[in-house]
PDB file of C-alpha atoms in Angstrom:
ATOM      1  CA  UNK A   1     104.627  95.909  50.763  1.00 92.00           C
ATOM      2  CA  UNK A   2     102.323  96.515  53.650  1.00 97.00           C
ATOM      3  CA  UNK A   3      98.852  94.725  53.099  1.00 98.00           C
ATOM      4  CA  UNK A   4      96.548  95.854  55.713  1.00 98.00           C
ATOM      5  CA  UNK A   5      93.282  92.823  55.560  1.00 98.00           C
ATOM      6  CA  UNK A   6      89.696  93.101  56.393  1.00 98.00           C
ATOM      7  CA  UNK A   7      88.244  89.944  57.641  1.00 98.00           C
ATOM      8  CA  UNK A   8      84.594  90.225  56.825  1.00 94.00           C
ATOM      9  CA  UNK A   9      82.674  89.582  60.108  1.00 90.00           C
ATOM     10  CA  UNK A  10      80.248  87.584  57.664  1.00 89.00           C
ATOM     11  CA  UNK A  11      82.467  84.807  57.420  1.00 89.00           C
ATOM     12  CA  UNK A  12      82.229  83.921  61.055  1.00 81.00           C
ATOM     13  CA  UNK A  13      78.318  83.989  61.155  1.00 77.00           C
ATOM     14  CA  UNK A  14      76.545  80.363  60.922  1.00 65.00           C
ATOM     15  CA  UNK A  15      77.470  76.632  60.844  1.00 60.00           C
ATOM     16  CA  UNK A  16      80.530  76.881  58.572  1.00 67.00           C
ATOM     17  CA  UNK A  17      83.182  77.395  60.913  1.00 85.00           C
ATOM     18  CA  UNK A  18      85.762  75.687  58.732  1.00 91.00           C
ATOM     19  CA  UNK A  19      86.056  78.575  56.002  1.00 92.00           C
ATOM     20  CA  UNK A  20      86.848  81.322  59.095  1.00 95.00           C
ATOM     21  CA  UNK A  21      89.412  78.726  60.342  1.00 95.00           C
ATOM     22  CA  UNK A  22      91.131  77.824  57.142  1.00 96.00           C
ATOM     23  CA  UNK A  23      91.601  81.739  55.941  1.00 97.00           C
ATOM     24  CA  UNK A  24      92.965  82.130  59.507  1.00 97.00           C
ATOM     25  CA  UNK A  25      95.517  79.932  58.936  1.00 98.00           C
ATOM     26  CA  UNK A  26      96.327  81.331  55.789  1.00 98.00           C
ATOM     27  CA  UNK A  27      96.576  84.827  57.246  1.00 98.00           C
ATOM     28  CA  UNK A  28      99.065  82.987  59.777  1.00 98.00           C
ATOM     29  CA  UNK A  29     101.569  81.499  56.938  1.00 98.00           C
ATOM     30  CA  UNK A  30     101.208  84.456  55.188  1.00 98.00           C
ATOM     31  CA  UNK A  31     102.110  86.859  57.937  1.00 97.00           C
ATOM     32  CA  UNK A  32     105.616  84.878  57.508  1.00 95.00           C
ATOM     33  CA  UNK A  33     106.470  86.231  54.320  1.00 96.00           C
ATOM     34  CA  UNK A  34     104.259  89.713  53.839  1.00 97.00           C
ATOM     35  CA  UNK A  35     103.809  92.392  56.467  1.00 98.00           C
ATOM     36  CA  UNK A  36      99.806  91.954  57.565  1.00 98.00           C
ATOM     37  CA  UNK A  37      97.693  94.248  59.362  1.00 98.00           C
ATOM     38  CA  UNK A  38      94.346  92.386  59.949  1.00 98.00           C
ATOM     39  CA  UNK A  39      91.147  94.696  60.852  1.00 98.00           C
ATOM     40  CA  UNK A  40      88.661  93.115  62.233  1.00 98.00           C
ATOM     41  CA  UNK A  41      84.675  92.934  60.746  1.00 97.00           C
ATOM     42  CA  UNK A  42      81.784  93.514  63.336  1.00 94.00           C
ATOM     43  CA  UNK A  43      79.698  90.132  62.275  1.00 90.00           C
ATOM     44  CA  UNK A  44      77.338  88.484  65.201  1.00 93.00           C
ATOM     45  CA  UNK A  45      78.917  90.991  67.257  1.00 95.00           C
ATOM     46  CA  UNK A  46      77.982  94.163  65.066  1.00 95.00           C
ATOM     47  CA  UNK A  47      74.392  92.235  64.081  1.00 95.00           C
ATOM     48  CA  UNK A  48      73.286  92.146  68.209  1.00 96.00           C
ATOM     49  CA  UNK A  49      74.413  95.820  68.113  1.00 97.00           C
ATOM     50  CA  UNK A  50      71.831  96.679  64.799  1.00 96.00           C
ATOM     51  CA  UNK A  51      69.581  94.920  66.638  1.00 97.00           C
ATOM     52  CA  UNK A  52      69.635  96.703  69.577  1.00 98.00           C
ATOM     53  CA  UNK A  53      69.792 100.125  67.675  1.00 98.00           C
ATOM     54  CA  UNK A  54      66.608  98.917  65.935  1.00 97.00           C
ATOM     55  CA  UNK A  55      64.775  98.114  69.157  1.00 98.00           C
ATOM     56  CA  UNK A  56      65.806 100.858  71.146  1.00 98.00           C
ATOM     57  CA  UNK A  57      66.656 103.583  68.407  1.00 98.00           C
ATOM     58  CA  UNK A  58      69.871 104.347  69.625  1.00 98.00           C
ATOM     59  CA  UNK A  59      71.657 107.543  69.159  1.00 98.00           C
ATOM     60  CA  UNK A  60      74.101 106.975  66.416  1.00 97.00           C
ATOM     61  CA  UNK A  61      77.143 107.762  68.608  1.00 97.00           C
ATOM     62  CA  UNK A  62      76.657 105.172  70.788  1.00 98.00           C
ATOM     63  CA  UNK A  63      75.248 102.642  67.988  1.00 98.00           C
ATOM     64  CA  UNK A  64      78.368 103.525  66.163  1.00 97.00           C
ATOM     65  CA  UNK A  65      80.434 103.037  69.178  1.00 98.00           C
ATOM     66  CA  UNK A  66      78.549  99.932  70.047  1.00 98.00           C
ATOM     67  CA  UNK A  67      79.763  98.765  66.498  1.00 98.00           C
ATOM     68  CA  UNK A  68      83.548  99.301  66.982  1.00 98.00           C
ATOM     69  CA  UNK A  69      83.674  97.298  69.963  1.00 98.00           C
ATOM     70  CA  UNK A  70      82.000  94.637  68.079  1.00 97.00           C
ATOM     71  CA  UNK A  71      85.047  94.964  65.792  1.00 97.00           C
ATOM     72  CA  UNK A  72      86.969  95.206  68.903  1.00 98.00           C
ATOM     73  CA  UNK A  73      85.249  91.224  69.933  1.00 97.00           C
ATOM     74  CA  UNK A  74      85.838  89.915  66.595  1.00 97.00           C
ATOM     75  CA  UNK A  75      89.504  91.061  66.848  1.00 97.00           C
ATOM     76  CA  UNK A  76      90.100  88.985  69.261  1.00 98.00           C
ATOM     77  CA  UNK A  77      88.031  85.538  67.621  1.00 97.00           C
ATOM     78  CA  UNK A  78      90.602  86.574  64.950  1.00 97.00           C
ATOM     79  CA  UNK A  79      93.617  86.572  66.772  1.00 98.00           C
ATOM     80  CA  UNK A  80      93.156  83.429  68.620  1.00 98.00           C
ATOM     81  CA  UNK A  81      92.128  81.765  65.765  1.00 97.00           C
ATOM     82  CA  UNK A  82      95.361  83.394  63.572  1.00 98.00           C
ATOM     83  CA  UNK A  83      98.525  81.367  64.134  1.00 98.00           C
ATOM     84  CA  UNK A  84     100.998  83.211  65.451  1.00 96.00           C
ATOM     85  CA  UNK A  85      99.212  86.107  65.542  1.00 98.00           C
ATOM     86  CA  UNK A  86      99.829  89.283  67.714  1.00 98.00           C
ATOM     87  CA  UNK A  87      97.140  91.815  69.131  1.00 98.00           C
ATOM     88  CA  UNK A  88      98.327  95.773  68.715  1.00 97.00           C
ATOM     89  CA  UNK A  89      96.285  98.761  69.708  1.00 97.00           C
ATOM     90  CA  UNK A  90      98.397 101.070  68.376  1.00 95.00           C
ATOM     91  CA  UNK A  91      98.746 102.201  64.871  1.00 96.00           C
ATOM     92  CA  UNK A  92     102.278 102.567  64.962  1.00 94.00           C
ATOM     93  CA  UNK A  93     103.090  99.850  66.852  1.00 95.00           C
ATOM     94  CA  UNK A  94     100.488  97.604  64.465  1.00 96.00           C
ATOM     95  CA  UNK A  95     103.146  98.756  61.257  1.00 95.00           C
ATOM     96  CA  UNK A  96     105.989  97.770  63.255  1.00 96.00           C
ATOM     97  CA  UNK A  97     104.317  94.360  64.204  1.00 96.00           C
ATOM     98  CA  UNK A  98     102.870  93.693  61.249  1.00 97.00           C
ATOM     99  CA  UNK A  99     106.174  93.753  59.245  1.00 95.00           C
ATOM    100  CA  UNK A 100     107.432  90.268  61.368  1.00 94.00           C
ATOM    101  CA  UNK A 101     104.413  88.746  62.013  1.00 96.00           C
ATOM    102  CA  UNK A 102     100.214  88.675  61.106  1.00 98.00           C
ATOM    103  CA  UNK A 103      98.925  91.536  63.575  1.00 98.00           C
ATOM    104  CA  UNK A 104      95.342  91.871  64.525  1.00 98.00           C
ATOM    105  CA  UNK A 105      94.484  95.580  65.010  1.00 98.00           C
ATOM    106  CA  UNK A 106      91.527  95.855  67.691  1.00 98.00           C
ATOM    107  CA  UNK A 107      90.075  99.134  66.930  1.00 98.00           C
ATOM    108  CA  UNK A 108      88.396 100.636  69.877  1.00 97.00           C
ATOM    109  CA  UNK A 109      90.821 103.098  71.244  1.00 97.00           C
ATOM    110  CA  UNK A 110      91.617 104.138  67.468  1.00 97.00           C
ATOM    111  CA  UNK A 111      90.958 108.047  67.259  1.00 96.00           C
ATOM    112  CA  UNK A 112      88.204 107.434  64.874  1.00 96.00           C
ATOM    113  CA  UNK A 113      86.247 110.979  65.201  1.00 93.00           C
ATOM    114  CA  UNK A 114      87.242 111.855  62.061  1.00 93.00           C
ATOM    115  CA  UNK A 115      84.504 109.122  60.649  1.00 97.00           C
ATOM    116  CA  UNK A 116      81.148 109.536  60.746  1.00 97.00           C
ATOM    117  CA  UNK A 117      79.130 108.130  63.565  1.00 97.00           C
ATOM    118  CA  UNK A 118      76.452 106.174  61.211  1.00 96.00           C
ATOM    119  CA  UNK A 119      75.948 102.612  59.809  1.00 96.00           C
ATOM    120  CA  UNK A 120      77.521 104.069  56.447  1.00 96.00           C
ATOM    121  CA  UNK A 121      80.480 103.557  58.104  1.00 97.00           C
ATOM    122  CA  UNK A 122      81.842  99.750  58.723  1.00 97.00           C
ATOM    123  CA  UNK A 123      84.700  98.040  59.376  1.00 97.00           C
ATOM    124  CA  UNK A 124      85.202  98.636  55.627  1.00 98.00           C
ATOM    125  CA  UNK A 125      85.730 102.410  55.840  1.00 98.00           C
ATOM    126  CA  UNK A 126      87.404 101.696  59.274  1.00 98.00           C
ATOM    127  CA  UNK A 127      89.936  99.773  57.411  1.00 98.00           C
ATOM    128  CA  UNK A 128      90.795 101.971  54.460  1.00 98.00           C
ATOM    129  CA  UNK A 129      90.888 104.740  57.343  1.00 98.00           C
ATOM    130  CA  UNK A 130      93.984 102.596  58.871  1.00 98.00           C
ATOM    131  CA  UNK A 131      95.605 101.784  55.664  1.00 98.00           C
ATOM    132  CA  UNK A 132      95.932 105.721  55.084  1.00 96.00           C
ATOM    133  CA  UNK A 133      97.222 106.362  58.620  1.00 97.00           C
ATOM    134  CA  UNK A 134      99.366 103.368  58.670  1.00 97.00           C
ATOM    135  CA  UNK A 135     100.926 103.982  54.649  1.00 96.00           C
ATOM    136  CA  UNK A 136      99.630 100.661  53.390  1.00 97.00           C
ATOM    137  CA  UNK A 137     100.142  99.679  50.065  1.00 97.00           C
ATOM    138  CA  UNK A 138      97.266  97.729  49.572  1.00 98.00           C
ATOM    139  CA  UNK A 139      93.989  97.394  51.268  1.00 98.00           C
ATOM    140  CA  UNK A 140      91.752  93.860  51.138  1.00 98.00           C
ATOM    141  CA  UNK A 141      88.543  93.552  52.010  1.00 98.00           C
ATOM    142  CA  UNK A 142      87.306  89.687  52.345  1.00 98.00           C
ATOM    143  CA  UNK A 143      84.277  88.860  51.954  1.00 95.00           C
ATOM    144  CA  UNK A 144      81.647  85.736  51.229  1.00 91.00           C
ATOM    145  CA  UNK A 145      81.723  86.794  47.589  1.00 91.00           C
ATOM    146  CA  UNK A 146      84.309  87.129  45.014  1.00 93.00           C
ATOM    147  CA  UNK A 147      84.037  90.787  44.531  1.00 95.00           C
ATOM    148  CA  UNK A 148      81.560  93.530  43.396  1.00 95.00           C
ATOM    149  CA  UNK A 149      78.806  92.964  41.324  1.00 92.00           C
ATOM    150  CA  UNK A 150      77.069  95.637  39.288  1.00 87.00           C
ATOM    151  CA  UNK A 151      74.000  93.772  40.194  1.00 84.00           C
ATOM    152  CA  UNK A 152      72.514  91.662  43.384  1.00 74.00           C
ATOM    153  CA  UNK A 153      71.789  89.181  43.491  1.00 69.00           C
ATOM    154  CA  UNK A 154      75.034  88.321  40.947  1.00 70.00           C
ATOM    155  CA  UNK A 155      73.947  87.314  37.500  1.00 67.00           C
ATOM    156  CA  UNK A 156      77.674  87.492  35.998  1.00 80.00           C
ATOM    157  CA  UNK A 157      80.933  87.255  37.199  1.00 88.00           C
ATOM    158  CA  UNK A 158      82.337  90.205  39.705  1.00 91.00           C
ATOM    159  CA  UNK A 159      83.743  93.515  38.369  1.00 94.00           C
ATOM    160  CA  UNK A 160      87.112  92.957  37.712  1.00 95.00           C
ATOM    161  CA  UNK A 161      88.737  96.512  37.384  1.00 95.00           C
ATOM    162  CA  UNK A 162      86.972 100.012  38.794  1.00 96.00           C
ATOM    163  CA  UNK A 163      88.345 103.327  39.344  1.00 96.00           C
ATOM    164  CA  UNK A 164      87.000 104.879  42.210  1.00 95.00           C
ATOM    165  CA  UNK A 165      85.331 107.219  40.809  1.00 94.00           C
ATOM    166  CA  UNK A 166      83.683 104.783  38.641  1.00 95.00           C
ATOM    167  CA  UNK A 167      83.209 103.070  41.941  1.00 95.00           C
ATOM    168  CA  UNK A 168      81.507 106.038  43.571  1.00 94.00           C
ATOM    169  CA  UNK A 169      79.325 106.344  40.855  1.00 94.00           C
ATOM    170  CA  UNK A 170      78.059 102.628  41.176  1.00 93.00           C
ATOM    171  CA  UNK A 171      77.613 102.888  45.048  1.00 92.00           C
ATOM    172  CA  UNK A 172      75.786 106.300  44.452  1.00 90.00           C
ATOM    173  CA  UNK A 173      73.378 104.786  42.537  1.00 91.00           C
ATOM    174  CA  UNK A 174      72.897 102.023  45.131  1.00 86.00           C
ATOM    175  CA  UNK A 175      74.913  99.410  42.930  1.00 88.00           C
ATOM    176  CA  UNK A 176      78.008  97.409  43.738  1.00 84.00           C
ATOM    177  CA  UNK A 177      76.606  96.533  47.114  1.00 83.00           C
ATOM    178  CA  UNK A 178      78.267  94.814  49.965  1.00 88.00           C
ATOM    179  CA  UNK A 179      80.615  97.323  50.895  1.00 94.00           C
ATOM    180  CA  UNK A 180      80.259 100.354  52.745  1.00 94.00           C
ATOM    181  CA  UNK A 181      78.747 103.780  51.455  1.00 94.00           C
ATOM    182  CA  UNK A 182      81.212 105.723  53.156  1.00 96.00           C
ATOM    183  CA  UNK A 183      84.080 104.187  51.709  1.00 97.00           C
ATOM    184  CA  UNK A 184      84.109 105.868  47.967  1.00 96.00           C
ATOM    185  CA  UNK A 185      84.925 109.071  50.158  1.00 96.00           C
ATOM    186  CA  UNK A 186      87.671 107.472  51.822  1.00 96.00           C
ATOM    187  CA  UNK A 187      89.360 106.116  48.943  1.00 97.00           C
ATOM    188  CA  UNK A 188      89.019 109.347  47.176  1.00 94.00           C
ATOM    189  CA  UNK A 189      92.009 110.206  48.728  1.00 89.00           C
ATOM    190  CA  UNK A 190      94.357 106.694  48.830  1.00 93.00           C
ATOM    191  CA  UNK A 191      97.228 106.320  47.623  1.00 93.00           C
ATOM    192  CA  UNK A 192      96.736 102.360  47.898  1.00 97.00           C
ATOM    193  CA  UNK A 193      94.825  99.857  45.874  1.00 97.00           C
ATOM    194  CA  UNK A 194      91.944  98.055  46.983  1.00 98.00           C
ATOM    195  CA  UNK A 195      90.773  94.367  46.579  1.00 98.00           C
ATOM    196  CA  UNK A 196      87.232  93.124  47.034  1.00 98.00           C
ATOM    197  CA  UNK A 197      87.716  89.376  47.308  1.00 97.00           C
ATOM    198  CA  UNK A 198      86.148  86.298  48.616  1.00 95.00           C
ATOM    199  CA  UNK A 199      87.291  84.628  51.638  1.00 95.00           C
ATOM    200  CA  UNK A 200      85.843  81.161  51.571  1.00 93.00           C
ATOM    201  CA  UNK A 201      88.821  79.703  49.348  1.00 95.00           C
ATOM    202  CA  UNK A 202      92.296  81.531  51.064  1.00 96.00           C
ATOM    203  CA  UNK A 203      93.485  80.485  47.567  1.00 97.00           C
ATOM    204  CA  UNK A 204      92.421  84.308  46.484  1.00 97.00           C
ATOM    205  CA  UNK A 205      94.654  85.817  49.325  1.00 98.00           C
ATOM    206  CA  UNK A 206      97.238  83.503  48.574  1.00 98.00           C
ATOM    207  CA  UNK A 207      97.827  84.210  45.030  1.00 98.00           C
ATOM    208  CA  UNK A 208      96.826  88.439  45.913  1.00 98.00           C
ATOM    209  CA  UNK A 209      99.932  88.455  47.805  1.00 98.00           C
ATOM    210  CA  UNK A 210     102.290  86.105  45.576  1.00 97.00           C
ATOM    211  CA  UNK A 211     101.444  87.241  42.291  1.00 97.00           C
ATOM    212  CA  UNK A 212     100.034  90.517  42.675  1.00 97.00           C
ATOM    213  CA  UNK A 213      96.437  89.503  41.352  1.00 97.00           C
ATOM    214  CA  UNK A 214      93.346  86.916  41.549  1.00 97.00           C
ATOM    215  CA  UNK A 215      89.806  86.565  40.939  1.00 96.00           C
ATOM    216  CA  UNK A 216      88.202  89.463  42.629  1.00 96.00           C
ATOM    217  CA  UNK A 217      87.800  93.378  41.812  1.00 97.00           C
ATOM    218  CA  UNK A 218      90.294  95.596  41.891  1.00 97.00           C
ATOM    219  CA  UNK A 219      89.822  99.319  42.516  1.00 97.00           C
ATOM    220  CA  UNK A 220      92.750 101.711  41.739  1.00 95.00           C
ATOM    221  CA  UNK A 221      94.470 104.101  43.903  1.00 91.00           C
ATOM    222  CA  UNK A 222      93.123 107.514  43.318  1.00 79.00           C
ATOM    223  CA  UNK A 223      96.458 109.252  43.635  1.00 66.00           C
ATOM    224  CA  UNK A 224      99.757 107.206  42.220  1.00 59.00           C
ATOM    225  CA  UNK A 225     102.966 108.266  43.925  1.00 50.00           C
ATOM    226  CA  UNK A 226     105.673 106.052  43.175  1.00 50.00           C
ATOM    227  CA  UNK A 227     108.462 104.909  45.602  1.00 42.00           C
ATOM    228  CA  UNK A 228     106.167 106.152  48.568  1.00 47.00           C
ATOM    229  CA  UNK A 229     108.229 104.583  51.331  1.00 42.00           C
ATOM    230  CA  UNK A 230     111.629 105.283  49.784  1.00 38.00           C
TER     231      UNK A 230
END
């Protein structure tokens, strides 16, 4: 069962350095016993490009651009911080990888002009975009926070269950923040599920990938076709 993970770029911003390092090692013992696909977030590296876009007002091609090789920075933090871990550039080659061994994917000679060139498009719609192309069963986006709120700041526990549609409905009404506004349109289509869980405690991956479920939210594949890979 083909996992393909989003590292939130969040978790590598500030002084706690111990969090990024102790899901990385997860990702690395886990890579042992599930085929992993990691995408990379954009953090510090996306920010300075934001930044930039906000000084300079940027055309949103190259801000967009700008944004991927971010990713493409943090891909490599990742994979030197990943035991074991292998860099891939290719999506086909990242399946075959990724079935041995964690893979990192670093995204910037992807042929992403399908997506949008605009900040409603992250490394959260660029990884639901690979787990289509690459026939994923399962996408997981890791974040600081446990999951999607209704609300923000969180006043109650995360949403546990969403279909997308009920998750495109809370994203176009500028709810369920922390995720990407392009990426209701993207999973419109999956045939995968998708996890919004927190990355500070690797616990959550852990028991994702053992048992099939943790403390998080869970958004159903749009289209269910059994057996998919025979």
């Amino acid at each position: 069962m083909l996992t393909v993970v989003k590292v939130g770029g969040a978790l590598g911003r500030g002084a706690d350095d111990d969090a990024l390092r102790a899901l990385c090692n997860t990702l690395g013992e886990l890579g042992g016993r599930h085929p992993l696909l990691v995408v990379p977030g954009g953090g510090g590296f996306a920010d300075a490009v934001r930044e930039a876009d906000h000084r300079f007002g940027l055309p949103p091609a190259a801000s967009h651009r700008m944004a991927i090789l971010g990713m493409e920075q943090f891909g490599w933090l990742l994979s030197e911080l990943i035991p074991y871990a292998v860099r891939c550039a290719d999506l086909a080659r990242a399946r075959e990888l990724a079935a041995r061994q964690t893979a990192v994917l670093l995204p910037a000679g992807l042929p992403l002009d399908a997506l949008p060139a605009s900040w409603q498009v992250t490394s959260d719609s660029i990884a639901a975009w690979v787990g289509e192309e690459v026939g994923a069963d399962r996408l997981v986006l890791v974040k600081e926070v446990d999951g999607l709120f209704a609300d923000w700041p969180a006043r109650e526990e995360p949403l546990a269950h969403l279909t997308v549609a009920e998750f495109a409905a809370l994203r176009g009404a500028g709810r369920a923040a922390g995720v990407d506004a392009y990426l209701p349109a993207l999973l419109e289509g999956a045939q995968f599920e998708t996890w919004v869980i927190g990355g500070r405690d690797p616990v959550r991956l852990v028991e994702l990938l053992e048992r099939g479920t943790t403390t998080g939210t869970r958004i159903d594949p749009a289209r269910l076709i059994p057996w998919r890979h025979g």
